[in-house]
C-alpha cells in the first residue's frame, strides 16, 4: 500500500503560495480544496494511504533558501514528502 502526500494549508497560505510558488494552482482556495478532496478520494479508492502534511509559506521559503532549490511546484511536492519524515 502506497502513501500519497497532500498539503494541508490555510486559505491565507494558499494565496501566498499562489504568488510565490511557480505553477502552484491558480484556483480559489475552495475550488482547490474540492479538487484535492476528489484526488484524495480517488487514491483512497485505490487503497492508498493519505497523509496530510501541514506546510507554511515561511518554512517552504526557508527550505528553498537553505537548499538552493527553486520555489516551484516540484520542489513543493518533494518538500511535503521530506517533511513527512520520509
PDB file of C-alpha atoms in Angstrom:
ATOM      1  CA  UNK A   1       0.000   0.000   0.000  1.00  0.00           C
ATOM      2  CA  UNK A   2       1.467   3.346  -1.070  1.00  0.00           C
ATOM      3  CA  UNK A   3       1.231   6.661   0.720  1.00  0.00           C
ATOM      4  CA  UNK A   4       0.083   9.808  -1.056  1.00  0.00           C
ATOM      5  CA  UNK A   5       1.061  13.161   0.458  1.00  0.00           C
ATOM      6  CA  UNK A   6      -1.179  16.210   0.319  1.00  0.00           C
ATOM      7  CA  UNK A   7      -0.540  19.747   1.534  1.00  0.00           C
ATOM      8  CA  UNK A   8      -2.559  20.980   4.476  1.00  0.00           C
ATOM      9  CA  UNK A   9      -2.669  24.769   4.089  1.00  0.00           C
ATOM     10  CA  UNK A  10      -4.900  27.607   5.229  1.00  0.00           C
ATOM     11  CA  UNK A  11      -6.779  29.852   2.819  1.00  0.00           C
ATOM     12  CA  UNK A  12      -4.351  32.712   3.509  1.00  0.00           C
ATOM     13  CA  UNK A  13      -1.328  30.481   2.970  1.00  0.00           C
ATOM     14  CA  UNK A  14      -2.887  29.201  -0.272  1.00  0.00           C
ATOM     15  CA  UNK A  15      -2.913  32.773  -1.588  1.00  0.00           C
ATOM     16  CA  UNK A  16       0.719  33.285  -0.583  1.00  0.00           C
ATOM     17  CA  UNK A  17       1.747  30.044  -2.285  1.00  0.00           C
ATOM     18  CA  UNK A  18      -0.033  31.189  -5.446  1.00  0.00           C
ATOM     19  CA  UNK A  19       2.213  34.258  -5.517  1.00  0.00           C
ATOM     20  CA  UNK A  20       5.467  32.570  -4.508  1.00  0.00           C
ATOM     21  CA  UNK A  21       5.439  29.016  -5.923  1.00  0.00           C
ATOM     22  CA  UNK A  22       5.794  28.683  -9.679  1.00  0.00           C
ATOM     23  CA  UNK A  23       2.996  26.540 -11.180  1.00  0.00           C
ATOM     24  CA  UNK A  24       1.042  26.377  -7.898  1.00  0.00           C
ATOM     25  CA  UNK A  25      -2.712  26.029  -8.719  1.00  0.00           C
ATOM     26  CA  UNK A  26      -4.274  29.395  -9.531  1.00  0.00           C
ATOM     27  CA  UNK A  27      -7.793  28.402  -8.489  1.00  0.00           C
ATOM     28  CA  UNK A  28      -9.573  29.771  -5.436  1.00  0.00           C
ATOM     29  CA  UNK A  29      -8.977  28.031  -2.127  1.00  0.00           C
ATOM     30  CA  UNK A  30     -12.433  26.454  -2.119  1.00  0.00           C
ATOM     31  CA  UNK A  31     -12.038  25.130  -5.693  1.00  0.00           C
ATOM     32  CA  UNK A  32      -8.531  23.864  -4.941  1.00  0.00           C
ATOM     33  CA  UNK A  33      -9.764  22.222  -1.730  1.00  0.00           C
ATOM     34  CA  UNK A  34     -12.599  20.449  -3.589  1.00  0.00           C
ATOM     35  CA  UNK A  35     -10.227  19.186  -6.279  1.00  0.00           C
ATOM     36  CA  UNK A  36      -7.756  17.935  -3.681  1.00  0.00           C
ATOM     37  CA  UNK A  37     -10.576  16.165  -1.822  1.00  0.00           C
ATOM     38  CA  UNK A  38     -11.586  14.444  -5.073  1.00  0.00           C
ATOM     39  CA  UNK A  39      -7.981  13.397  -5.733  1.00  0.00           C
ATOM     40  CA  UNK A  40      -7.725  12.020  -2.191  1.00  0.00           C
ATOM     41  CA  UNK A  41     -10.938  10.034  -2.676  1.00  0.00           C
ATOM     42  CA  UNK A  42      -9.531   8.526  -5.880  1.00  0.00           C
ATOM     43  CA  UNK A  43      -6.331   7.463  -4.121  1.00  0.00           C
ATOM     44  CA  UNK A  44      -8.282   6.023  -1.196  1.00  0.00           C
ATOM     45  CA  UNK A  45     -10.419   4.028  -3.633  1.00  0.00           C
ATOM     46  CA  UNK A  46      -7.161   2.513  -4.886  1.00  0.00           C
ATOM     47  CA  UNK A  47      -6.377   1.545  -1.281  1.00  0.00           C
ATOM     48  CA  UNK A  48      -3.609   4.105  -0.837  1.00  0.00           C
ATOM     49  CA  UNK A  49      -2.977   5.835   2.458  1.00  0.00           C
ATOM     50  CA  UNK A  50      -3.397   9.618   2.508  1.00  0.00           C
ATOM     51  CA  UNK A  51      -1.087  11.690   4.658  1.00  0.00           C
ATOM     52  CA  UNK A  52      -1.798  15.380   5.193  1.00  0.00           C
ATOM     53  CA  UNK A  53       1.308  17.493   5.725  1.00  0.00           C
ATOM     54  CA  UNK A  54       0.958  20.951   7.253  1.00  0.00           C
ATOM     55  CA  UNK A  55       3.139  23.472   5.462  1.00  0.00           C
ATOM     56  CA  UNK A  56       3.542  27.239   5.736  1.00  0.00           C
ATOM     57  CA  UNK A  57       4.948  29.681   3.193  1.00  0.00           C
ATOM     58  CA  UNK A  58       7.773  30.642   5.558  1.00  0.00           C
ATOM     59  CA  UNK A  59       9.021  27.120   6.119  1.00  0.00           C
ATOM     60  CA  UNK A  60       8.875  26.395   2.380  1.00  0.00           C
ATOM     61  CA  UNK A  61      10.741  29.617   1.556  1.00  0.00           C
ATOM     62  CA  UNK A  62      13.329  28.756   4.231  1.00  0.00           C
ATOM     63  CA  UNK A  63      13.729  25.291   2.700  1.00  0.00           C
ATOM     64  CA  UNK A  64      14.288  26.757  -0.774  1.00  0.00           C
ATOM     65  CA  UNK A  65      16.830  29.236   0.568  1.00  0.00           C
ATOM     66  CA  UNK A  66      18.658  26.589   2.600  1.00  0.00           C
ATOM     67  CA  UNK A  67      18.815  24.037  -0.237  1.00  0.00           C
ATOM     68  CA  UNK A  68      19.149  26.438  -3.167  1.00  0.00           C
ATOM     69  CA  UNK A  69      16.227  24.766  -4.913  1.00  0.00           C
ATOM     70  CA  UNK A  70      13.703  26.773  -6.953  1.00  0.00           C
ATOM     71  CA  UNK A  71      10.365  27.769  -5.476  1.00  0.00           C
ATOM     72  CA  UNK A  72       8.253  25.684  -7.814  1.00  0.00           C
ATOM     73  CA  UNK A  73       5.581  23.005  -7.571  1.00  0.00           C
ATOM     74  CA  UNK A  74       8.106  20.164  -7.977  1.00  0.00           C
ATOM     75  CA  UNK A  75      10.156  21.376  -5.013  1.00  0.00           C
ATOM     76  CA  UNK A  76       6.911  21.998  -3.103  1.00  0.00           C
ATOM     77  CA  UNK A  77       5.737  18.401  -3.556  1.00  0.00           C
ATOM     78  CA  UNK A  78       9.186  16.990  -2.753  1.00  0.00           C
ATOM     79  CA  UNK A  79       9.261  19.090   0.420  1.00  0.00           C
ATOM     80  CA  UNK A  80       5.927  17.580   1.510  1.00  0.00           C
ATOM     81  CA  UNK A  81       7.470  14.122   1.371  1.00  0.00           C
ATOM     82  CA  UNK A  82      10.647  15.258   3.125  1.00  0.00           C
ATOM     83  CA  UNK A  83       8.686  16.992   5.843  1.00  0.00           C
ATOM     84  CA  UNK A  84       6.508  13.939   6.370  1.00  0.00           C
ATOM     85  CA  UNK A  85       9.644  12.205   7.568  1.00  0.00           C
ATOM     86  CA  UNK A  86      10.269  10.011   4.621  1.00  0.00           C
TER      87      UNK A  86
END
